[in-house]
Tab-separated table of C-alpha atoms in Angstrom:
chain	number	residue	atom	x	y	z
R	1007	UNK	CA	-46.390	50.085	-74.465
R	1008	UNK	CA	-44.445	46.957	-74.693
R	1009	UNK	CA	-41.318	48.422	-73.859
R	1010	UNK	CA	-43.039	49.876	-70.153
R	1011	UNK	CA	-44.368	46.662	-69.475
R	1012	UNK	CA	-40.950	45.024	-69.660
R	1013	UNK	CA	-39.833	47.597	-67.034
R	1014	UNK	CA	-42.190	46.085	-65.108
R	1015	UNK	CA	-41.192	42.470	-65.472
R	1016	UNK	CA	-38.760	42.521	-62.569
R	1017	UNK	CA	-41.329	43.441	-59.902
R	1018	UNK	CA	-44.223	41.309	-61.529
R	1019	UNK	CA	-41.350	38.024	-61.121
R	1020	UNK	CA	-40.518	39.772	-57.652
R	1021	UNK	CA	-44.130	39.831	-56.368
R	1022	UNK	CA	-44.793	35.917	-58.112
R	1023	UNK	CA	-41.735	34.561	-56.542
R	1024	UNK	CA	-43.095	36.514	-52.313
R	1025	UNK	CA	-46.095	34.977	-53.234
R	1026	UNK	CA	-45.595	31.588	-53.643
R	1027	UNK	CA	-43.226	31.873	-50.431
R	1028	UNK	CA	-45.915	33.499	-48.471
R	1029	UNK	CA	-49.335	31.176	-49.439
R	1030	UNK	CA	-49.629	28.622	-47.188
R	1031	UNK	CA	-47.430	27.003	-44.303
R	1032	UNK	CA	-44.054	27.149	-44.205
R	1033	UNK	CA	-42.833	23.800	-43.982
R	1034	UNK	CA	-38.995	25.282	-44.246
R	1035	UNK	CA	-39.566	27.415	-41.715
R	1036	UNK	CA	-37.812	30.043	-43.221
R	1037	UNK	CA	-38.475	33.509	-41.907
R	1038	UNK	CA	-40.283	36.071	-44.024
R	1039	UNK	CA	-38.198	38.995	-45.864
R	1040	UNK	CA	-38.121	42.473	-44.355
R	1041	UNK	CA	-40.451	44.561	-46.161
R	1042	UNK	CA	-37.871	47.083	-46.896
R	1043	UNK	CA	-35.322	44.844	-48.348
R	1044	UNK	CA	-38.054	43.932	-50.451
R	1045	UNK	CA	-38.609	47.328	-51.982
R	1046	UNK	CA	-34.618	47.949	-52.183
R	1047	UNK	CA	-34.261	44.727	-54.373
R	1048	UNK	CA	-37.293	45.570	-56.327
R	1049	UNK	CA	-35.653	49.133	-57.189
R	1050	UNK	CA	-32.455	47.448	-57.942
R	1051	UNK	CA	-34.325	45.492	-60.165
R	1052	UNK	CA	-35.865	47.641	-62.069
R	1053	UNK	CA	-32.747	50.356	-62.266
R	1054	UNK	CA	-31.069	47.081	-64.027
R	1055	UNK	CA	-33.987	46.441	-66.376
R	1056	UNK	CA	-34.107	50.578	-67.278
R	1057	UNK	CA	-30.472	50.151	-67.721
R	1058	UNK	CA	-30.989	46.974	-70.312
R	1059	UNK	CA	-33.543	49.186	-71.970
R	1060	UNK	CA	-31.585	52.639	-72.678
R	1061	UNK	CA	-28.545	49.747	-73.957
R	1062	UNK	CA	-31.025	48.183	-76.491
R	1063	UNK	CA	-31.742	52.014	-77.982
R	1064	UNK	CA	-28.032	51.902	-78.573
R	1065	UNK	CA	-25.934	49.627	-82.151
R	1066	UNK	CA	-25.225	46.626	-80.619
R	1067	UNK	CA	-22.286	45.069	-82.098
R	1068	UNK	CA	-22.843	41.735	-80.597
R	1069	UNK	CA	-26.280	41.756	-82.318
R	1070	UNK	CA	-27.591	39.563	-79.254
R	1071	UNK	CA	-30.810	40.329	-77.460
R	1072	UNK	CA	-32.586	39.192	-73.912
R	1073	UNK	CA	-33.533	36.200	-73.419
R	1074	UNK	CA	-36.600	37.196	-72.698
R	1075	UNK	CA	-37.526	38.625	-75.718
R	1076	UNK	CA	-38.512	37.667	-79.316
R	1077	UNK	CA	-36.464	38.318	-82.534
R	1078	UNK	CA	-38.076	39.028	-85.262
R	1079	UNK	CA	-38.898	37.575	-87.879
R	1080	UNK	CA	-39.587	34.277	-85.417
R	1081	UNK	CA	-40.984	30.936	-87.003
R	1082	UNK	CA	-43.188	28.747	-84.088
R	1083	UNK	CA	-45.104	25.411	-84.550
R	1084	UNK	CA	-48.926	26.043	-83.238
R	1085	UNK	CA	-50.909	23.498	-81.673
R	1086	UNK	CA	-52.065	21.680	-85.265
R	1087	UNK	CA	-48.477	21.331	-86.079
R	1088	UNK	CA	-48.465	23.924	-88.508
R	1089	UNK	CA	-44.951	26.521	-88.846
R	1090	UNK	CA	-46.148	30.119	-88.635
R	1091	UNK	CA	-43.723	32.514	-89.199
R	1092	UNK	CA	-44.134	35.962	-87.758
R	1093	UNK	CA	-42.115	38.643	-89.483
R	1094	UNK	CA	-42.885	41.601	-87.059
R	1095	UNK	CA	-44.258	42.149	-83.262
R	1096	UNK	CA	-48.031	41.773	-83.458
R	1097	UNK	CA	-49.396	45.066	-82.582
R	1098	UNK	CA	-53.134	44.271	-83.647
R	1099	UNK	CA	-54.824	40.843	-82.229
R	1100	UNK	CA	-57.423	39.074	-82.718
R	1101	UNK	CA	-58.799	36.172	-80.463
R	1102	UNK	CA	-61.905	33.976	-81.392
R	1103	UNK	CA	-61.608	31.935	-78.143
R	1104	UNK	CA	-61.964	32.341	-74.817
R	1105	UNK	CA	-59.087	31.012	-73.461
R	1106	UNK	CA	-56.887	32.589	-75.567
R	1107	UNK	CA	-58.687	36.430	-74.717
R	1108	UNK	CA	-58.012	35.699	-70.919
R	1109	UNK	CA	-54.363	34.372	-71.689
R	1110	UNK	CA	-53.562	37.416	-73.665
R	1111	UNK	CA	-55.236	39.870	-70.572
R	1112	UNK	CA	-52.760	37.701	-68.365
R	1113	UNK	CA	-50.227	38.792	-70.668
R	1114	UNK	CA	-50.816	42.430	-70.850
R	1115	UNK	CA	-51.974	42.466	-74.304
R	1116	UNK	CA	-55.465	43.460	-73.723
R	1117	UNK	CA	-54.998	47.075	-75.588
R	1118	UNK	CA	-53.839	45.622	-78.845
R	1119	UNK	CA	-56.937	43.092	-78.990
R	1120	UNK	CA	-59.028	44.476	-82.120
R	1121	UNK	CA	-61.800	41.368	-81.948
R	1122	UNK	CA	-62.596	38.537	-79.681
R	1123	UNK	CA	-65.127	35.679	-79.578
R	1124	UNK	CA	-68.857	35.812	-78.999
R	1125	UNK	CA	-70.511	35.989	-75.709
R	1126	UNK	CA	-67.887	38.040	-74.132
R	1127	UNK	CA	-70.504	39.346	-71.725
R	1128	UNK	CA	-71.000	35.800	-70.883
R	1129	UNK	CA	-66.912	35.860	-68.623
R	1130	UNK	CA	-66.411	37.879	-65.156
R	1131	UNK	CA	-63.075	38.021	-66.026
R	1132	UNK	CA	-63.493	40.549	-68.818
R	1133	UNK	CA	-65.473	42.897	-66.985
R	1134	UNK	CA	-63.722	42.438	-63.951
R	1135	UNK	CA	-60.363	42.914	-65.498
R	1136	UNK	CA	-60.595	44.748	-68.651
R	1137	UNK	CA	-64.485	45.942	-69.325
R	1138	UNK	CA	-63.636	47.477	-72.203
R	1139	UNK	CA	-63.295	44.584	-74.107
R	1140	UNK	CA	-66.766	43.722	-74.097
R	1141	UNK	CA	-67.450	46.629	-76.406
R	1142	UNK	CA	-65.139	45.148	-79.462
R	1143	UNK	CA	-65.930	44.063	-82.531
R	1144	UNK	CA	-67.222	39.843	-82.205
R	1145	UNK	CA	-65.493	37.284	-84.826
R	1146	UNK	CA	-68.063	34.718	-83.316
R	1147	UNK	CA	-67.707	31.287	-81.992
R	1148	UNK	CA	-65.589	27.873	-82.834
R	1149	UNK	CA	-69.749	27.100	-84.544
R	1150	UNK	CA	-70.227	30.178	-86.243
R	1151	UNK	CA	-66.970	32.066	-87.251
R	1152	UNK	CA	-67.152	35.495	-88.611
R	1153	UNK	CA	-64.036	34.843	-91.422
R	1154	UNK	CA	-65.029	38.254	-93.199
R	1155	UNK	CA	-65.609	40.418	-90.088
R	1156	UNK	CA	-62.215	39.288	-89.119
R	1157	UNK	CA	-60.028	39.800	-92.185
R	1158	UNK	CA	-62.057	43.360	-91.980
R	1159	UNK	CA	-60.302	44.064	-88.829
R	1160	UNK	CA	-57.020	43.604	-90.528
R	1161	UNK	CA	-54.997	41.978	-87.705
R	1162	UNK	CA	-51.268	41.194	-87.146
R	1163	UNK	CA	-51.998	38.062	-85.410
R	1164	UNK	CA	-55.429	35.976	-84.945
R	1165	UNK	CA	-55.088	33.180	-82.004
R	1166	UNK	CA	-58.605	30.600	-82.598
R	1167	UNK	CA	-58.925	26.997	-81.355
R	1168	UNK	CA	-57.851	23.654	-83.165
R	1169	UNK	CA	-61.640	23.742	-84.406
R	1170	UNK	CA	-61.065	26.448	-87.219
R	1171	UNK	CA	-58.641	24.882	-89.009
R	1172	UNK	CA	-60.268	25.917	-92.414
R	1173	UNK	CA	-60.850	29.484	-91.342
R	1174	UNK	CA	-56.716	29.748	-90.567
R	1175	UNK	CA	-56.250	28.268	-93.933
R	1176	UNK	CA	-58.260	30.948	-95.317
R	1177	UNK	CA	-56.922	34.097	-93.106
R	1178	UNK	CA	-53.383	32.868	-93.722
R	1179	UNK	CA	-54.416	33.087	-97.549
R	1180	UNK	CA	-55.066	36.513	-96.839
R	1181	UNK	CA	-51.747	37.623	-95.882
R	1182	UNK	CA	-53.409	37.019	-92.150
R	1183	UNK	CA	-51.122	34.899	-89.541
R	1184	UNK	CA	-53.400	32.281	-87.180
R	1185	UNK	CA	-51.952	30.203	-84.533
R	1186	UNK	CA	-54.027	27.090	-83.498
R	1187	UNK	CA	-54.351	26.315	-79.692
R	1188	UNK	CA	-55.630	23.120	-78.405
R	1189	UNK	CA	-54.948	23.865	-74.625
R	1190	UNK	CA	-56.848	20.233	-73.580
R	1191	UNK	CA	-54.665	19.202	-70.461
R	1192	UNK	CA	-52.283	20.805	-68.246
R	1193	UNK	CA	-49.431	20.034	-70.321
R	1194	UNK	CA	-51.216	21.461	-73.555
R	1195	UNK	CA	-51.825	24.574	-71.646
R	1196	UNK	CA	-48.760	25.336	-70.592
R	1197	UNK	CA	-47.477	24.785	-74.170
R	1198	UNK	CA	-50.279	26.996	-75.194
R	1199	UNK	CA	-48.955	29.804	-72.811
R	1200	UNK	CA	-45.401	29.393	-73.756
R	1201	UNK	CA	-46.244	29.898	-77.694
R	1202	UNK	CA	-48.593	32.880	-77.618
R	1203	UNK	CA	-45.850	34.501	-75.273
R	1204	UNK	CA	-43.745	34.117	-78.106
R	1205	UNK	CA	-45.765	34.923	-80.584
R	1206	UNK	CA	-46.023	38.195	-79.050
R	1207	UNK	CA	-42.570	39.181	-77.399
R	1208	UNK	CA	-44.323	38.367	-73.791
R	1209	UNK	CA	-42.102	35.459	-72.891
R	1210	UNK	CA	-41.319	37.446	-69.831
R	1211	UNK	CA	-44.919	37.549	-68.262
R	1212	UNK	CA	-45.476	34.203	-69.750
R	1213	UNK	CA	-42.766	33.079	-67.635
R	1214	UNK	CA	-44.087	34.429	-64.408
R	1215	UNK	CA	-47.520	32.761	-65.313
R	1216	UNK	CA	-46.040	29.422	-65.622
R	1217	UNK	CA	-43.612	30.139	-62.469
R	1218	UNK	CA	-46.678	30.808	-60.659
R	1219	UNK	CA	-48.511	27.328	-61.698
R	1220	UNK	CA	-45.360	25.364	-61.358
R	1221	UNK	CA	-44.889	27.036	-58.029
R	1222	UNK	CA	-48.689	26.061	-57.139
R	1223	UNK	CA	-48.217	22.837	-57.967
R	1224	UNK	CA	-44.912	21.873	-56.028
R	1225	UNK	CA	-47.041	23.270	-53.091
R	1226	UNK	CA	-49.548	20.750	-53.457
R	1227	UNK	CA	-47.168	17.827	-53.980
R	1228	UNK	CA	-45.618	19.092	-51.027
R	1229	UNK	CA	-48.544	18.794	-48.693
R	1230	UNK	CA	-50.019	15.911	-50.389
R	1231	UNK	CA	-46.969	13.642	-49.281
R	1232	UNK	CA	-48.139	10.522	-47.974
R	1233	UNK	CA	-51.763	11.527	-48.029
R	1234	UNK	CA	-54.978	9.393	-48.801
R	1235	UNK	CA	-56.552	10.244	-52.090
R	1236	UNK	CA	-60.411	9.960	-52.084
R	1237	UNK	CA	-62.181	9.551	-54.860
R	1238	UNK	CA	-63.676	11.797	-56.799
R	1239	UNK	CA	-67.021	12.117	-59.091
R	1240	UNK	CA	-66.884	14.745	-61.551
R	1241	UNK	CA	-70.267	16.151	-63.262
R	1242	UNK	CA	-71.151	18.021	-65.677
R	1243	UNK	CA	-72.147	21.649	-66.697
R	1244	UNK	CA	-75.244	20.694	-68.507
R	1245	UNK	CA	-76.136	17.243	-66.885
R	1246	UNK	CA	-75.269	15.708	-63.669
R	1247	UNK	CA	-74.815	12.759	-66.250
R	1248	UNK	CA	-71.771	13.544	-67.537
R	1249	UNK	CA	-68.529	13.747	-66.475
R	1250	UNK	CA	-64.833	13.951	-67.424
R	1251	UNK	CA	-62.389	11.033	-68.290
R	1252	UNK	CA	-58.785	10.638	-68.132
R	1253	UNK	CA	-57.793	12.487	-70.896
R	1254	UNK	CA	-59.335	15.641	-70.155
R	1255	UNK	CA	-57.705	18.522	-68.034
R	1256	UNK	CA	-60.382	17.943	-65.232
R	1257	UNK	CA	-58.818	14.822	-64.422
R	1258	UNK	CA	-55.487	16.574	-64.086
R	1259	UNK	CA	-56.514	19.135	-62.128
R	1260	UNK	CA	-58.559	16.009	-59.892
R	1261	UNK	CA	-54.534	14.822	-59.592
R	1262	UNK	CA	-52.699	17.491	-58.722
R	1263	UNK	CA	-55.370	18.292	-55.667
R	1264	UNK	CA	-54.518	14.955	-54.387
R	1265	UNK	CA	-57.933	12.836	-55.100
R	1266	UNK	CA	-58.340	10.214	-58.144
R	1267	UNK	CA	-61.083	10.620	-60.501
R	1268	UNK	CA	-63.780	8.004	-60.354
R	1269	UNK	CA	-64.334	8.228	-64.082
R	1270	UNK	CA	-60.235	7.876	-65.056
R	1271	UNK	CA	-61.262	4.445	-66.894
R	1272	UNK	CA	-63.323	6.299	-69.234
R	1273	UNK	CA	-60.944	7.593	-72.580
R	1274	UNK	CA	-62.973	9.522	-74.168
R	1275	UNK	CA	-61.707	12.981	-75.197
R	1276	UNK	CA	-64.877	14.722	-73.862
R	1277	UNK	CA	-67.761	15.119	-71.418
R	1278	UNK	CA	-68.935	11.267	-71.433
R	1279	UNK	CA	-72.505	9.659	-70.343
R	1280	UNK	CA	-72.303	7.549	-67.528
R	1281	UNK	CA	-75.696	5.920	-65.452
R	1282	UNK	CA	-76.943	6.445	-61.823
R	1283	UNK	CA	-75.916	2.703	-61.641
R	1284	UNK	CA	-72.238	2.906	-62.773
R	1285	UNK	CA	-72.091	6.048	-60.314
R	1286	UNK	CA	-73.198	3.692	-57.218
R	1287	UNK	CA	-70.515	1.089	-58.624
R	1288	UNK	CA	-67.902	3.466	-58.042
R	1289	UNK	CA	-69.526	4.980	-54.666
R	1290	UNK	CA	-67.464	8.415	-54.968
R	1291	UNK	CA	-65.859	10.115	-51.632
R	1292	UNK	CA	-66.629	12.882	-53.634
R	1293	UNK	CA	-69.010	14.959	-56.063
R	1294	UNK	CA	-67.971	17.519	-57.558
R	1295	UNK	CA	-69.866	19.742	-59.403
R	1296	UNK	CA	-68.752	22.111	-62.241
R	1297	UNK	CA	-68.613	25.862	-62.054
R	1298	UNK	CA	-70.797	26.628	-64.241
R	1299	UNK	CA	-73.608	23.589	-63.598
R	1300	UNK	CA	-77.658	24.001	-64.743
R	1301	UNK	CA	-78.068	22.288	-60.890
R	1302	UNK	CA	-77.537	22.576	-57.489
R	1303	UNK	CA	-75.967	21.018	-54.731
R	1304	UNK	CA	-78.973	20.274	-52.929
R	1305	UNK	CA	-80.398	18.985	-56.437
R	1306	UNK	CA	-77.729	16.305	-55.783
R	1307	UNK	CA	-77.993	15.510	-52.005
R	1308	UNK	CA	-81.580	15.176	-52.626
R	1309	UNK	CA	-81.734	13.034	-55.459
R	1310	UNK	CA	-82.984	9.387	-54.694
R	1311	UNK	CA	-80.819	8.001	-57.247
R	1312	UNK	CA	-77.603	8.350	-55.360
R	1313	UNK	CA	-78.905	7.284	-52.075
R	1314	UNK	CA	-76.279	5.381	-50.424
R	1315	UNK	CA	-73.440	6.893	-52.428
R	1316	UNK	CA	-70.917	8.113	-49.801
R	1317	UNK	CA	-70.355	11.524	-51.341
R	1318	UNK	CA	-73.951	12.062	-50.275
R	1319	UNK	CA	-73.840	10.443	-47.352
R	1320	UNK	CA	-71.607	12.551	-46.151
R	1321	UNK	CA	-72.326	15.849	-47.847
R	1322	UNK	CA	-69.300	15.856	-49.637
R	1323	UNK	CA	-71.046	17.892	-52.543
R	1324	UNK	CA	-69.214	20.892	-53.489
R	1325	UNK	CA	-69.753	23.251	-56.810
R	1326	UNK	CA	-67.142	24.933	-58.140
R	1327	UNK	CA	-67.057	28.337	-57.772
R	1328	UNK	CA	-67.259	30.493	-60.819
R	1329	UNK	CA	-66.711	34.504	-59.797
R	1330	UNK	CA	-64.194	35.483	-62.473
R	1331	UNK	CA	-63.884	32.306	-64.594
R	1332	UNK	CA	-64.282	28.916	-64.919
R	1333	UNK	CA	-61.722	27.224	-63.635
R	1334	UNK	CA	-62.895	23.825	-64.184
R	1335	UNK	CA	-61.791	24.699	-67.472
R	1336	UNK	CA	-57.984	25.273	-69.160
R	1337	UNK	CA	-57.856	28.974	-68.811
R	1338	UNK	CA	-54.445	30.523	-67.309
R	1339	UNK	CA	-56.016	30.542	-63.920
R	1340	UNK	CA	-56.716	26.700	-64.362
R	1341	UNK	CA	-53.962	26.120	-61.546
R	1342	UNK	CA	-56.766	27.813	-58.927
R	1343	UNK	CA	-58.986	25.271	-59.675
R	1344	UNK	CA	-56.594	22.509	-58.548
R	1345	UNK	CA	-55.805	24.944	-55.307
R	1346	UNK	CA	-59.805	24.742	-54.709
R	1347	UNK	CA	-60.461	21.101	-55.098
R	1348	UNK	CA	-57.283	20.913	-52.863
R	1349	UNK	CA	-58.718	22.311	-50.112
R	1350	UNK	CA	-62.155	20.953	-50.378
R	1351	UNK	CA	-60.371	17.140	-51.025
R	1352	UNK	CA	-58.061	18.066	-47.884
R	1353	UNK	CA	-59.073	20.824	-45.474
R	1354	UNK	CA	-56.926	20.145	-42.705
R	1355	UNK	CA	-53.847	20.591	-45.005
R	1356	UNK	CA	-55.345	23.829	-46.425
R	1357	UNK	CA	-57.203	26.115	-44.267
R	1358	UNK	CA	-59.859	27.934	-46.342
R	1359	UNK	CA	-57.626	31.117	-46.053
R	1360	UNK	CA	-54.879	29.629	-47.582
R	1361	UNK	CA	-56.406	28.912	-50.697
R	1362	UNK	CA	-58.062	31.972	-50.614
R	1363	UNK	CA	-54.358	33.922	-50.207
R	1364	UNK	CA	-53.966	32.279	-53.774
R	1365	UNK	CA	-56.655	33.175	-55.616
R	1366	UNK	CA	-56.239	37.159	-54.557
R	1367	UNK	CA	-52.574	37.107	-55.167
R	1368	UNK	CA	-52.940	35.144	-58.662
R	1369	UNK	CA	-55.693	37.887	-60.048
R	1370	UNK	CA	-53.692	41.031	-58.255
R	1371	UNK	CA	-50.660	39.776	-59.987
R	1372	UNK	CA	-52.057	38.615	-63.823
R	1373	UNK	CA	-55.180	40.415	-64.094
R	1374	UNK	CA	-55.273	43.966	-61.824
R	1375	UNK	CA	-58.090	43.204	-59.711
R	1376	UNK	CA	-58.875	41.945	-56.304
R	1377	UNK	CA	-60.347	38.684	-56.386
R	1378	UNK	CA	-63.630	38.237	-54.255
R	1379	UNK	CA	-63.600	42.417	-53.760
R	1380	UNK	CA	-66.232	43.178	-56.486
């Protein structure tokens, strides 16, 4: 299965690179490619990668492989610092996080997934992408991890978050490899995508993934030149209360949209408290609501609390939209949330349909399905 998929690495890179040309303006003006030199390069690319394929079946004497792919056995350093060496391509996984099930669906892996966290039925992006996921076995959450129902589904490979330390300790005692992932920020997750595509001899489509973000956010720097950067409130999922400092990825994707996040003095490494009267101190542009918030946006514009707060004022109160996934929230689609806050922060450097033109092409590309079609 692995082998077809790397036929098809050449057109995925193909269709990331078109896309990043085609979503939004222009600036270069530089004229679109003819649709038909577009499907001769893609068969010249993948008569070259067929070609590579029927030459690895053969003795190499050079010994050498792609670039792209992993050699076995292959020692990496997960995310708690720990060496895990792999001795042979994973061919049975086992994820007890979400972020890591939606990376490895991203990836193409989604056949060889044995197990995956609780509340699967809880994330679009399964059923929308791969339904039958959310009849597998569940190893439970980061709170209540199923060690024994795991080790029973005798993986290759188990991916869980920083959290369940003990329970790699344990697994790994079993003859079990874990990787740790602490994808917190934008730099985290991209270091996050780079190991698991590693892990698993998916550097390829790993690549593409982080092509595609990079490529996102060059776009945005691009249009952001010399722009103003409002400021921007932040709440929370559970309470309008609570938002995100500095050091969490929300702040980063705040950045890379071009506003600045009210709440940046705030270092704490989660969702932090904050008052109605530290919220009129900082008199947002701004609020911002998260995808997946217990309130609504007229909850907001009609609370008295936040009377005279410009964001209200103005009705500059916008909730994240959460269709597939969160992406308020370091997932491999995390890159769409900065597109969305971009366009909300900015409209008249991204028309609506621009951002939309992202979002389809990202989930045609990485996940099979057309985004906003279902």
């Amino acid at each position: 299965m692995k082998r077809r998929k790397r036929i098809l690495s050449a057109l995925l890179a193909l269709a990331v690179a078109l896309s990043l040309a085609a979503c939004g303006t222009n600036a270069e003006g530089t004229a679109a490619q003819d649709p038909e030199a577009v499907l001769q390069e893609s068969d010249a690319a993948v008569s070259e990668e067929e070609t590579q394929e029927a030459k690895e079946e053969q003795p190499s004497s050079a010994g050498t492989e792609s670039a792209e792919e992993t050699v076995y056995p292959v020692t990496v350093t997960d995310q708690a610092g720990r060496e895990v060496t792999i001795e042979e391509e994973p061919q049975k996984l086992v994820s007890g996080y979400y972020i890591s099930t939606s990376l490895l669906i991203a990836l193409g892996l989604e056949e060889d997934l044995a197990g995956i966290e609780a509340k699967a039925d809880t994330r679009p992006i399964y059923e929308l992408s791969a339904p039958q996921l959310l009849s597998l076995p569940s190893v439970g959450s980061a709170k209540e991890f199923d060690l024994e129902g795991c080790a029973a589904l005798e993986p290759d490979l188990v991916i869980l978050p920083l959290k369940l330390q003990s329970a790699a300790e344990t697994l790994e005692g079993l003859d079990i490899d874990v990787l740790l992932i602490n994808p917190e920020d934008q730099e985290l997750l991209e270091e996050t995508i780079g190991l698991i595509g590693t892990a698993t001899n998916t550097m390829d489509r790993a690549q593409a993934l982080l092509d595609f973000s990079r490529g996102q956010e060059e776009r945005l720097e691009r249009a952001l030149a010399g722009a103003e950067r409002p400021s921007v409130y932040l709440a929370g999922n559970s309470d309008f209360l609570s938002t995100a400092g500095d050091a969490m990825y929300q702040s980063d994707l705040i950045r890379l949209a071009g506003g600045e996040n009210a709440a940046a003095g705030i270092e704490d490494a989660y969702w932090a408290e904050v008052s109605y009267e530290q919220i009129l101190a900082w008199n947002p542009d701004y609020i911002l609501l998260a995808s997946d918030a217990s309130y609504t946006v007229e909850d907001v514009l009609a609370d008295p609390n936040l009377a005279g707060v410009a964001a209200v004022e103005n009705g500059n109160v916008h909730r994240m939209p959460g269709d597939a996934e969160a992406w308020d929230s370091p997932v491999p689609g995390g890159i769409l949330g900065a597109v969305w806050y971009f366009c909300v922060l900015h409209p008249e450097a991204c028309p609506e349909a621009e951002g939309e033109a992202a979002i389809r092409e990202f989930y045609e590309t990485f996940y099979g399905f057309s985004y906003g079609e279902n």
